[in-house]
mmCIF file of C-alpha atoms and ligand atoms in Angstrom:
data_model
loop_
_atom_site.group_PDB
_atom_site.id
_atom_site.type_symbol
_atom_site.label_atom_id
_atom_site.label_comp_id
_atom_site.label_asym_id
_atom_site.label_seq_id
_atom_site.Cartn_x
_atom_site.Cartn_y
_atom_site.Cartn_z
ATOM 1 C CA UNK J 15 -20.282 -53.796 22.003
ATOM 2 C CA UNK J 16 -18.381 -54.758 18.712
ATOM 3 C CA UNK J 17 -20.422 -55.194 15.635
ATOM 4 C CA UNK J 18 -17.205 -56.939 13.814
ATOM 5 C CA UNK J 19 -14.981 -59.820 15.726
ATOM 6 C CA UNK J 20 -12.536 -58.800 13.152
ATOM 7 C CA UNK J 21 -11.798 -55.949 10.664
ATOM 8 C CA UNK J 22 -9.282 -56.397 7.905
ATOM 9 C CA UNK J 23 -7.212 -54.012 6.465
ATOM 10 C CA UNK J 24 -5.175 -55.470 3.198
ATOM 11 C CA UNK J 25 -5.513 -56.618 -0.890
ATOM 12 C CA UNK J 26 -7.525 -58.212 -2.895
ATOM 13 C CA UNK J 27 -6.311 -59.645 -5.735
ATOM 14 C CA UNK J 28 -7.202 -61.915 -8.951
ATOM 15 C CA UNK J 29 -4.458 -64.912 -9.106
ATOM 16 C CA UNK J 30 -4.100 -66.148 -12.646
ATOM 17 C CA UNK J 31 -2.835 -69.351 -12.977
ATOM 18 C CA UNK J 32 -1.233 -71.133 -15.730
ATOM 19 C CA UNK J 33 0.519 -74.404 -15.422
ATOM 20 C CA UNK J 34 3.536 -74.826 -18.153
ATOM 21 C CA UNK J 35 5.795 -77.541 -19.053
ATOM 22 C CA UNK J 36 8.853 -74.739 -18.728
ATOM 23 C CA UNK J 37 9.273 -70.888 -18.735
ATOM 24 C CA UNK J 38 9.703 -68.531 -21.700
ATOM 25 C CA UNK J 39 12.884 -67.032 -22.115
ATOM 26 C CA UNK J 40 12.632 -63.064 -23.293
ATOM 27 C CA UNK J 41 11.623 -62.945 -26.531
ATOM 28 C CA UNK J 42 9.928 -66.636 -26.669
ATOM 29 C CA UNK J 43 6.093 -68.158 -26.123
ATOM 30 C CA UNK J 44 5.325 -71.036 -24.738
ATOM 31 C CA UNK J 45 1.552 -72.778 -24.375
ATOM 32 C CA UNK J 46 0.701 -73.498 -21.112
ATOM 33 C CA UNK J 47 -2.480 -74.961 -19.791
ATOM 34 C CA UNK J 48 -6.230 -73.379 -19.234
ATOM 35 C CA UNK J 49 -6.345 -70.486 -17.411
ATOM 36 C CA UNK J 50 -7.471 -70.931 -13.438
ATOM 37 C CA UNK J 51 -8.621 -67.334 -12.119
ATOM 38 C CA UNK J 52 -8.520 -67.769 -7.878
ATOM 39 C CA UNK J 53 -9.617 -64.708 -5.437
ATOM 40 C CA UNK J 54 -6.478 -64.022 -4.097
ATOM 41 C CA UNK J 55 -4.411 -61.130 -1.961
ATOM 42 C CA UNK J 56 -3.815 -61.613 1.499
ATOM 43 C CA UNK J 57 -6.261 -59.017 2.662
ATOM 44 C CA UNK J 58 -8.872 -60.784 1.410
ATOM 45 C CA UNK J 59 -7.564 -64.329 1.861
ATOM 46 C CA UNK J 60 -7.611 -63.158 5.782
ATOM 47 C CA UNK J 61 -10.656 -62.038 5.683
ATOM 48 C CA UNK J 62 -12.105 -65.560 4.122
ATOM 49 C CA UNK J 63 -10.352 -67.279 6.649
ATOM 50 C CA UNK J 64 -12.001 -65.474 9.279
ATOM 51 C CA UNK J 65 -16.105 -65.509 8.248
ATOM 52 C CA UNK J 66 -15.293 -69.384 7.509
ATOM 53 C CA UNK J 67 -14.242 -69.736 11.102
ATOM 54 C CA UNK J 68 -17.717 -67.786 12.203
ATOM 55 C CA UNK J 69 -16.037 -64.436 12.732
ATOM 56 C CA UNK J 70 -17.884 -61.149 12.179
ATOM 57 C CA UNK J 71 -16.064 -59.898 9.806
ATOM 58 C CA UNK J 72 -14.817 -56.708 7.611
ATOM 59 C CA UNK J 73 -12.515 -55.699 4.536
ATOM 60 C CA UNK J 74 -11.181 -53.041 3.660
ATOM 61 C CA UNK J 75 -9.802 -52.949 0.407
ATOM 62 C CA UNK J 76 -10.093 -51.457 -2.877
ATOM 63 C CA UNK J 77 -10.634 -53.075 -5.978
ATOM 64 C CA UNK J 78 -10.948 -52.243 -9.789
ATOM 65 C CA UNK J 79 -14.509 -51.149 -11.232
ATOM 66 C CA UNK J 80 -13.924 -54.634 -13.403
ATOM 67 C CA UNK J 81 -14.798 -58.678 -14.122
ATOM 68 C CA UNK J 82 -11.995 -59.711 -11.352
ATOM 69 C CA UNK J 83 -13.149 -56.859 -8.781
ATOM 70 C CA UNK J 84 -16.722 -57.937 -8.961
ATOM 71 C CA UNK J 85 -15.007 -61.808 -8.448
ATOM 72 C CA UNK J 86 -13.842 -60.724 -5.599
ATOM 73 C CA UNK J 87 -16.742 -58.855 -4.145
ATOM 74 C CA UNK J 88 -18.752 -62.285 -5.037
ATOM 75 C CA UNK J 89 -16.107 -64.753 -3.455
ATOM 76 C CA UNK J 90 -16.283 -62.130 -0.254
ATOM 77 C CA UNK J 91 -19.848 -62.323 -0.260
ATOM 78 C CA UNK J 92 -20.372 -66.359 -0.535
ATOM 79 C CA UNK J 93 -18.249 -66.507 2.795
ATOM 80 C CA UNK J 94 -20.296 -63.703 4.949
ATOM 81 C CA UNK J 95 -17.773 -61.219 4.992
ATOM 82 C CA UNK J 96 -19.307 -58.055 4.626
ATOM 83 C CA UNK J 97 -17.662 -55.856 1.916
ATOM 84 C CA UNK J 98 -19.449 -52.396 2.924
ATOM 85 C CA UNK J 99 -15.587 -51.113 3.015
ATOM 86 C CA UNK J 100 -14.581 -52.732 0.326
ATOM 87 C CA UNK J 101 -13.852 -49.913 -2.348
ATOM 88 C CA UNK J 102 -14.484 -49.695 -6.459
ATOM 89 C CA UNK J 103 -12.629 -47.832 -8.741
ATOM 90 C CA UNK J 104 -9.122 -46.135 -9.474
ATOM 91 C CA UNK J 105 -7.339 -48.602 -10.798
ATOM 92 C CA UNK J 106 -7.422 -52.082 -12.087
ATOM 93 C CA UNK J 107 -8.298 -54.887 -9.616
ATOM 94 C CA UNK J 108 -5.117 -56.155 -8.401
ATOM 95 C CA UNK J 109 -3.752 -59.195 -10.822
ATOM 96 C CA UNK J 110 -0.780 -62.211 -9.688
ATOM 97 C CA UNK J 111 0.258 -63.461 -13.150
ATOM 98 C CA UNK J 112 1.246 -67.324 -11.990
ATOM 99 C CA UNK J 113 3.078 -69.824 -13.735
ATOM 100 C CA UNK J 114 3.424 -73.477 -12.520
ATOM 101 C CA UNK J 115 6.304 -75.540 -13.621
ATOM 102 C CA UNK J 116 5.943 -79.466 -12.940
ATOM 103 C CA UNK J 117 7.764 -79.347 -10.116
ATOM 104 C CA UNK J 118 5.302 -77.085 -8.966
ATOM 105 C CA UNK J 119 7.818 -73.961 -8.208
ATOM 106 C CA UNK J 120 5.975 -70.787 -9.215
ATOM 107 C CA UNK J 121 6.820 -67.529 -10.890
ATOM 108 C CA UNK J 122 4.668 -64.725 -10.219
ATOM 109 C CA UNK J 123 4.235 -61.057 -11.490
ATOM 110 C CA UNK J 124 1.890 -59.168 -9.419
ATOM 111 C CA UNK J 125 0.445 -55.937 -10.586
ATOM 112 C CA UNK J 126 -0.769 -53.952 -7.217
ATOM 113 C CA UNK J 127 -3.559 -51.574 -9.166
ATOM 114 C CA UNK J 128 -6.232 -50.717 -6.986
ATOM 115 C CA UNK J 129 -4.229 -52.254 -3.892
ATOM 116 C CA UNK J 130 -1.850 -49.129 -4.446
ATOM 117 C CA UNK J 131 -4.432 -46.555 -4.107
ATOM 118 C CA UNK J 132 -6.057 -47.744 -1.459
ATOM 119 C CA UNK J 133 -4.819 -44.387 0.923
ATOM 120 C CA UNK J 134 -4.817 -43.022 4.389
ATOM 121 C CA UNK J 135 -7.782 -41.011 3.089
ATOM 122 C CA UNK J 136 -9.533 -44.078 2.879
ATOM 123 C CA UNK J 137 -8.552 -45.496 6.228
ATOM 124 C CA UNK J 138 -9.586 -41.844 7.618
ATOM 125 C CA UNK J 139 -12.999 -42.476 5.482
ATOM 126 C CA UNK J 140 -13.946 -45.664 7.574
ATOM 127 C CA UNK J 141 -13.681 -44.636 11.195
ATOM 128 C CA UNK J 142 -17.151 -46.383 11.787
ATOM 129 C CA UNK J 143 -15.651 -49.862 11.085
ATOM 130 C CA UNK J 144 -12.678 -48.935 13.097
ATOM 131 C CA UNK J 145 -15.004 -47.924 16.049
ATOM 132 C CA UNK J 146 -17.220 -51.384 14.921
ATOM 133 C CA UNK J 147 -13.822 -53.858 15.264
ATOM 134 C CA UNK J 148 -12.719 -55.769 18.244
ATOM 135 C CA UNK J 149 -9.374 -56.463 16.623
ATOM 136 C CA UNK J 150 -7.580 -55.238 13.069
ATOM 137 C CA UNK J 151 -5.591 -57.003 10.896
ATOM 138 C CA UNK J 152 -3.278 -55.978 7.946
ATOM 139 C CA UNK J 153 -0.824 -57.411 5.758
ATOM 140 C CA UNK J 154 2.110 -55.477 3.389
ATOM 141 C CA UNK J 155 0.595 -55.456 0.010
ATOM 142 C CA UNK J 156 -0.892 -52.044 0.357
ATOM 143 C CA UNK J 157 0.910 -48.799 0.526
ATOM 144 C CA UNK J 158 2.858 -48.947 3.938
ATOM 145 C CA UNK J 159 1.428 -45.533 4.746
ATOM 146 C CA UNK J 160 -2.136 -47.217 4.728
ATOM 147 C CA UNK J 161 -0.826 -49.213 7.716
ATOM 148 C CA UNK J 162 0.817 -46.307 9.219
ATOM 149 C CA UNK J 163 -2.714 -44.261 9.275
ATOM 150 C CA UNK J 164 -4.913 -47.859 10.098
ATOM 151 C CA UNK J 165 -2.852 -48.174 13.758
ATOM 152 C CA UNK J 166 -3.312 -44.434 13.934
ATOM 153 C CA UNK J 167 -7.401 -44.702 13.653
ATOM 154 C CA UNK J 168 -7.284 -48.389 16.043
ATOM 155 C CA UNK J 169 -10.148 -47.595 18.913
ATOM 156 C CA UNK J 170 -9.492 -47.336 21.813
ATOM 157 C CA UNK J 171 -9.337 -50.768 23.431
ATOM 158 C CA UNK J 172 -9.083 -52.557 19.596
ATOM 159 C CA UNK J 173 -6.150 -54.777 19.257
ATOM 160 C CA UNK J 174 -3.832 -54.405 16.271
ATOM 161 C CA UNK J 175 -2.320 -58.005 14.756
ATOM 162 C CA UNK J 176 0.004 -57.782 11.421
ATOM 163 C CA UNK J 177 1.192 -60.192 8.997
ATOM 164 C CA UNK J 178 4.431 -57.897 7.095
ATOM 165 C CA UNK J 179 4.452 -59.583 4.405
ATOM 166 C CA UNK J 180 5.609 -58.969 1.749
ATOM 167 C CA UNK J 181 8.251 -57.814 4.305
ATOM 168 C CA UNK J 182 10.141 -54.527 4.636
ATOM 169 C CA UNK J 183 11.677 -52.649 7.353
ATOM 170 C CA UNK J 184 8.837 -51.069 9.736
ATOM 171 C CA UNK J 185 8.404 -47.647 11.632
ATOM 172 C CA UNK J 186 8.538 -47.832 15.247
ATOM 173 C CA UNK J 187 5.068 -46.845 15.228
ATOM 174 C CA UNK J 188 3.570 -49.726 13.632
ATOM 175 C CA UNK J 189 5.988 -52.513 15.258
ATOM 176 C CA UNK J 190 4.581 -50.651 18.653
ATOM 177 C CA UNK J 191 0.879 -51.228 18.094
ATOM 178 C CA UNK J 192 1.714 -54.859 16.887
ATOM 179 C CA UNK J 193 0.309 -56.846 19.631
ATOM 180 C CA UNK J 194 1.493 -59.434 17.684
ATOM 181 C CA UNK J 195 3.209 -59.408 15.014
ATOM 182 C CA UNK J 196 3.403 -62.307 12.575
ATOM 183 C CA UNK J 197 6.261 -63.278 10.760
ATOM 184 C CA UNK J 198 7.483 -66.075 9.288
ATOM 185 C CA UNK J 199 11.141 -67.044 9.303
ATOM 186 C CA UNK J 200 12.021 -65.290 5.846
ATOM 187 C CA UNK J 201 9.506 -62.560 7.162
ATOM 188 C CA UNK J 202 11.316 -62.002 10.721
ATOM 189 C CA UNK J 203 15.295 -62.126 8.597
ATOM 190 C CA UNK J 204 13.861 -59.353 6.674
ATOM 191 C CA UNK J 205 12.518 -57.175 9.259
ATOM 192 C CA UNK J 206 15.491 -58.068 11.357
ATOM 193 C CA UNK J 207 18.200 -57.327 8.881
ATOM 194 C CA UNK J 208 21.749 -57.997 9.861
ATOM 195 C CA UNK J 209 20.808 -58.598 13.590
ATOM 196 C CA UNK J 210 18.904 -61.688 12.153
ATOM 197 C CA UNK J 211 22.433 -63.851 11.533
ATOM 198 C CA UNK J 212 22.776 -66.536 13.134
ATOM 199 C CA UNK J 213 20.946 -67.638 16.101
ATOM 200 C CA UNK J 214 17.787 -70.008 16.424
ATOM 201 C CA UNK J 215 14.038 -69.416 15.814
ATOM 202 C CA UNK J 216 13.523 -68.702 19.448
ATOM 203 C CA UNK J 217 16.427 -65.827 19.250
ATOM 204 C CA UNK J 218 15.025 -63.797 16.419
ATOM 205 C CA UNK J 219 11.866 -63.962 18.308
ATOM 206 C CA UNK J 220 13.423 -62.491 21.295
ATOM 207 C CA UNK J 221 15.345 -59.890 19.270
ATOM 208 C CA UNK J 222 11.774 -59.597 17.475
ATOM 209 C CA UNK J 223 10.110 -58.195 20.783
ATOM 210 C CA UNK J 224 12.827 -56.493 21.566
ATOM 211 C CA UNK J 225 12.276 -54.242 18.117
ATOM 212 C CA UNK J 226 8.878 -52.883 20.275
ATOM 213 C CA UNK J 227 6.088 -54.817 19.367
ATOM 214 C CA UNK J 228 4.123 -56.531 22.423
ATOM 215 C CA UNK J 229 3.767 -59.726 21.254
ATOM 216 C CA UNK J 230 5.491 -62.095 18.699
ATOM 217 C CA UNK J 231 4.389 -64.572 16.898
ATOM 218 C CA UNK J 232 7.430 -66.826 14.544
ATOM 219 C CA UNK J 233 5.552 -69.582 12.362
ATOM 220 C CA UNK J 234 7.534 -72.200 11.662
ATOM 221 C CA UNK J 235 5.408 -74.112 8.691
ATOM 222 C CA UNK J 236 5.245 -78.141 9.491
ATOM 223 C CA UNK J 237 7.175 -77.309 12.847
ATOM 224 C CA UNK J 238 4.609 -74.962 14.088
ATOM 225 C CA UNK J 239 4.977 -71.834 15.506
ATOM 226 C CA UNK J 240 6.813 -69.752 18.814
ATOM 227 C CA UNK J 241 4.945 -67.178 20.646
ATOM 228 C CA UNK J 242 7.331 -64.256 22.143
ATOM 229 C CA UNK J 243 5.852 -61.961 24.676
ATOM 230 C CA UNK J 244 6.934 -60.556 27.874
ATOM 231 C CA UNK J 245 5.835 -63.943 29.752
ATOM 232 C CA UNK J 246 8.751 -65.399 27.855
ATOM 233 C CA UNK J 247 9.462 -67.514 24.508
ATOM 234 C CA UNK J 248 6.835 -70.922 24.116
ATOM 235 C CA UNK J 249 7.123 -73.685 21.483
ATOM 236 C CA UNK J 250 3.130 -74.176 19.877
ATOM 237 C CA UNK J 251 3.626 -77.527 18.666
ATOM 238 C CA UNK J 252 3.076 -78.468 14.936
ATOM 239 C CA UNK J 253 -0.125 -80.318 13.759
ATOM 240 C CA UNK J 254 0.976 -83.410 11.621
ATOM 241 C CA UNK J 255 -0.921 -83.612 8.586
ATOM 242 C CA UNK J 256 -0.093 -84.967 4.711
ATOM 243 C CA UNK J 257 0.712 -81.298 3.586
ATOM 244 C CA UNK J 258 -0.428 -81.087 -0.407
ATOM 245 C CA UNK J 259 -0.376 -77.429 -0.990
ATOM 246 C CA UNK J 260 1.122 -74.167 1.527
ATOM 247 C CA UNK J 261 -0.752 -71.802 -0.091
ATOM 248 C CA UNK J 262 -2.542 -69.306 2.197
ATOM 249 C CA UNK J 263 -1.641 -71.285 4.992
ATOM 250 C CA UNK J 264 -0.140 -67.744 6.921
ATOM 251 C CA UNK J 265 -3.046 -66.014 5.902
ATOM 252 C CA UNK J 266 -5.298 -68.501 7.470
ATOM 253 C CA UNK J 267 -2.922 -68.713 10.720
ATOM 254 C CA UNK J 268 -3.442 -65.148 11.166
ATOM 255 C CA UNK J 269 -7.071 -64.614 10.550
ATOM 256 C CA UNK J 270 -7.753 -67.416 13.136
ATOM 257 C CA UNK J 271 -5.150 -65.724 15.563
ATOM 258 C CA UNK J 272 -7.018 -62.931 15.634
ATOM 259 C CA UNK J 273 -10.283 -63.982 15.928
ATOM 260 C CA UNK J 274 -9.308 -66.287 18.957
ATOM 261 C CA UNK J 275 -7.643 -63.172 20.760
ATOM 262 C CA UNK J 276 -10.659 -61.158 19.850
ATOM 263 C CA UNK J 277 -12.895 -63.941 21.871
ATOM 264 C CA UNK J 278 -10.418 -63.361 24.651
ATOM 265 C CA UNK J 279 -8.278 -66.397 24.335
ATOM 266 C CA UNK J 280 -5.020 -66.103 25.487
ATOM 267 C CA UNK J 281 -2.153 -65.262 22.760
ATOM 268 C CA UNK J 282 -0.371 -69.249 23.061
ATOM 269 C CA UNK J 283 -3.836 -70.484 23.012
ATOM 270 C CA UNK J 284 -5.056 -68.783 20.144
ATOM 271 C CA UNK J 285 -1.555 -69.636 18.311
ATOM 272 C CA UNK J 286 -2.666 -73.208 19.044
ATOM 273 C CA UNK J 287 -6.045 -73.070 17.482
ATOM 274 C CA UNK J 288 -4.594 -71.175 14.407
ATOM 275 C CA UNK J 289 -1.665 -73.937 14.187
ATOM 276 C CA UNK J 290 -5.060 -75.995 13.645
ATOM 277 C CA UNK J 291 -6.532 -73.941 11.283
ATOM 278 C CA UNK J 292 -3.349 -73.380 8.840
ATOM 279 C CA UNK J 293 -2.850 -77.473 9.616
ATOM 280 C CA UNK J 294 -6.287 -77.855 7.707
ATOM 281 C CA UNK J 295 -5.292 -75.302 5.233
ATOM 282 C CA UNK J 296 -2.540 -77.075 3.528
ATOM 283 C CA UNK J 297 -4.571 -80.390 3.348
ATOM 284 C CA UNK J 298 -6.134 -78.856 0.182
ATOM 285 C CA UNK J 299 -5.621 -76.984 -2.612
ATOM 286 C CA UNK J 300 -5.648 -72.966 -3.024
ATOM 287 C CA UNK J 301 -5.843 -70.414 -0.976
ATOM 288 C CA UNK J 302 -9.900 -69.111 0.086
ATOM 289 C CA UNK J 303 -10.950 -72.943 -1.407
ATOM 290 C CA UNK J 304 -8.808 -74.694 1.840
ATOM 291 C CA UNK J 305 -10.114 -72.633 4.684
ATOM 292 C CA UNK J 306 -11.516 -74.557 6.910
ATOM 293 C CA UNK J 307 -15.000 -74.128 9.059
ATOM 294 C CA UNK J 308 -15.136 -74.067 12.753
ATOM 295 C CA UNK J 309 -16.554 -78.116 12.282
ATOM 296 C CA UNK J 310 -13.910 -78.566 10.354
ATOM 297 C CA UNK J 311 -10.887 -77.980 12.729
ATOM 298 C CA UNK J 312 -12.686 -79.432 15.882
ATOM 299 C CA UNK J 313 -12.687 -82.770 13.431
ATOM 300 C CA UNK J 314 -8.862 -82.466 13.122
HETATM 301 P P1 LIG H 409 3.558 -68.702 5.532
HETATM 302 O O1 LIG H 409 2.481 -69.303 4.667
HETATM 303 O O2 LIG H 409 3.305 -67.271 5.899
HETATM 304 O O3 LIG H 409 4.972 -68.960 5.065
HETATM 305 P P2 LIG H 409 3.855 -70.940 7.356
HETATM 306 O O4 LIG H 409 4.257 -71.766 6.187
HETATM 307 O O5 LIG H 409 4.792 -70.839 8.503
HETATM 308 O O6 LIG H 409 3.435 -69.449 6.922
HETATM 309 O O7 LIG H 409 2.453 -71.535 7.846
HETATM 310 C C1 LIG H 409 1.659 -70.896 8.795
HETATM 311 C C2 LIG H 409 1.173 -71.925 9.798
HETATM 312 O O8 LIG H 409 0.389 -72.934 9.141
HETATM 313 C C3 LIG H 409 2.296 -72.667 10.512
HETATM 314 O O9 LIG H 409 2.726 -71.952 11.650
HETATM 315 C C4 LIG H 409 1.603 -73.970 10.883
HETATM 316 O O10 LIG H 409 0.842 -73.794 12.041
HETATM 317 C C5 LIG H 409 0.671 -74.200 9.704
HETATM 318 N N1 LIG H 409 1.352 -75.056 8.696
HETATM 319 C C6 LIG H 409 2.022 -74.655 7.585
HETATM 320 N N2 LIG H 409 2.548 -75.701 6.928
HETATM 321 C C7 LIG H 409 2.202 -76.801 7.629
HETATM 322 C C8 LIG H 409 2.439 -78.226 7.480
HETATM 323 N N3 LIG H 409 3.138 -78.718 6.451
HETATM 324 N N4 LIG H 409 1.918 -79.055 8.417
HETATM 325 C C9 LIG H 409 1.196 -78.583 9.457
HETATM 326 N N5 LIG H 409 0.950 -77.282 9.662
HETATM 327 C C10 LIG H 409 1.442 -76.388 8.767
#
């Protein structure tokens, strides 16, 4: 018996926003608008995604002893995720430094803090959530070696899913315990490197799997997504919906992924519901604020 549908394994960080009417160049200020401070990092987005759904859910994550750690912790919190592995101290809580033009193209500085030190040691440190999770998630915005010792620690019988992003080649030992992994198209180019030229969606996904991991999952934004696994290649088909902002809309995908697999759907099935989910997602604006509820994707 599994005390958490879903543990997550990933960031936390404080977006700061600022709209502007154009960039500084070096040397140069510019005003911009009032500050918007969003919880943020896709560890934590995933894990907000997940409680909204209904999923038992864990983070693991480490965040500064400070006003946007304790934002965090709260925003966390307000969604029933619980946050017993959810670290303090080290470092600064994580920061994205945003800029909005009017076309609405960002620029964004991230400064990892306590996402950096969040170390195998600490992965080692939470075996009883490990032995607690039906299925573990992670993401690429923590040291890679933190992944490395989180498929090491998987129980046995857990299911591993990862979002690499941002991406960067992977050891053989995580793309094994992948089961799936879940790229996007920029994603799957990067991890594919020059064997990625050329070729179609459902190619890369094939070449994907053929890299080790035991499922694939390629999503495809407003055309949906493809599921690769040794039953073959399938099309999920896209959700139509007036898109207004993308933001977290992989990070909801995946949380919803897992959490369907967890409840023993069937890997194109739960693709399906999380086309759903992410389909809500970018209805609204942010990232945590457009998750959707369980309701709220059966209404879709
Ligand atoms: P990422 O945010 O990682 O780049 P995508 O943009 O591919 O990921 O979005 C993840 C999923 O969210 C897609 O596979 C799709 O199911 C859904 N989605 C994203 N954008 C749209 C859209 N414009 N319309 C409908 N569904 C979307």
């Amino acid at each position: 018996m599994y005390d958490y549908d879903l543990l997550v394994v990933g960031s936390a960080n404080a977006d700061l926003v600022i709209g502007v009417e154009r960039r500084p160049g070096a040397g140069e200020t510019v005003l911009g608008s009032d500050l918007a401070v969003h919880p943020g990092g896709k560890g934590a987005n995933q894990a907000v995604a997940a409680a909204r759904l209904g999923a038992r859910t864990a983070l693991l994550a480490r965040v500064g002893d400070d006003t946007h750690g304790r934002l965090l912790l709260d925003a966390q919190r307000a969604s029933g995720v619980d946050t017993v592995g959810v670290l303090v101290g080290g470092a600064p809580t994580g920061v994205a430094l945003i800029t909005v033009d009017p076309s609405g193209d960002n620029s964004i500085v991230v400064s990892p803090g306590a996402n950096a030190r969040l170390t195998p040691g600490d992965v080692r440190a939470a075996a009883s959530l490990f032995q607690a999770s039906r299925v573990v998630s992670a993401q690429l915005e923590i040291p890679l070696e933190t992944v490395v010792e989180t498929v090491r620690n998987l129980a046995e019988g857990s299911r591993f899913v990862l979002n690499p992003s941002p991406p960067r080649p992977l050891p053989t030992e995580v793309l094994a315990a992948c089961d799936p992994l879940i790229v996007n198209e920029h994603e799957a180019k990067v991890i594919l490197g020059d064997s990625a030229v050329g070729g179609s969606p459902e190619d890369r996904a094939r070449i994907l799997l053929a890299k080790g991991p035991r499922s694939v999952v390629v999503t495809l934004g407003a055309e949906g997504a493809l599921v690769a696994s040794a039953q073959g290649v399938t099309r999920v088909a896209p959700v139509k919906v007036d898109a207004v902002d993308t933001t977290g809309a992989g990070d909801a995908f995946t949380a919803a992924l897992a959490w369907r697999l967890g409840r023993g759907a069937a890997l194109t099935e739960a693709a399906a519901y999380a086309a759903r989910v992410g389909a809500v997602a970018v209805t609204r604006e942010g990232a945590q604020a457009s998750f959707p509820t369980a309701a709220e994707v059966e209404a879709l």
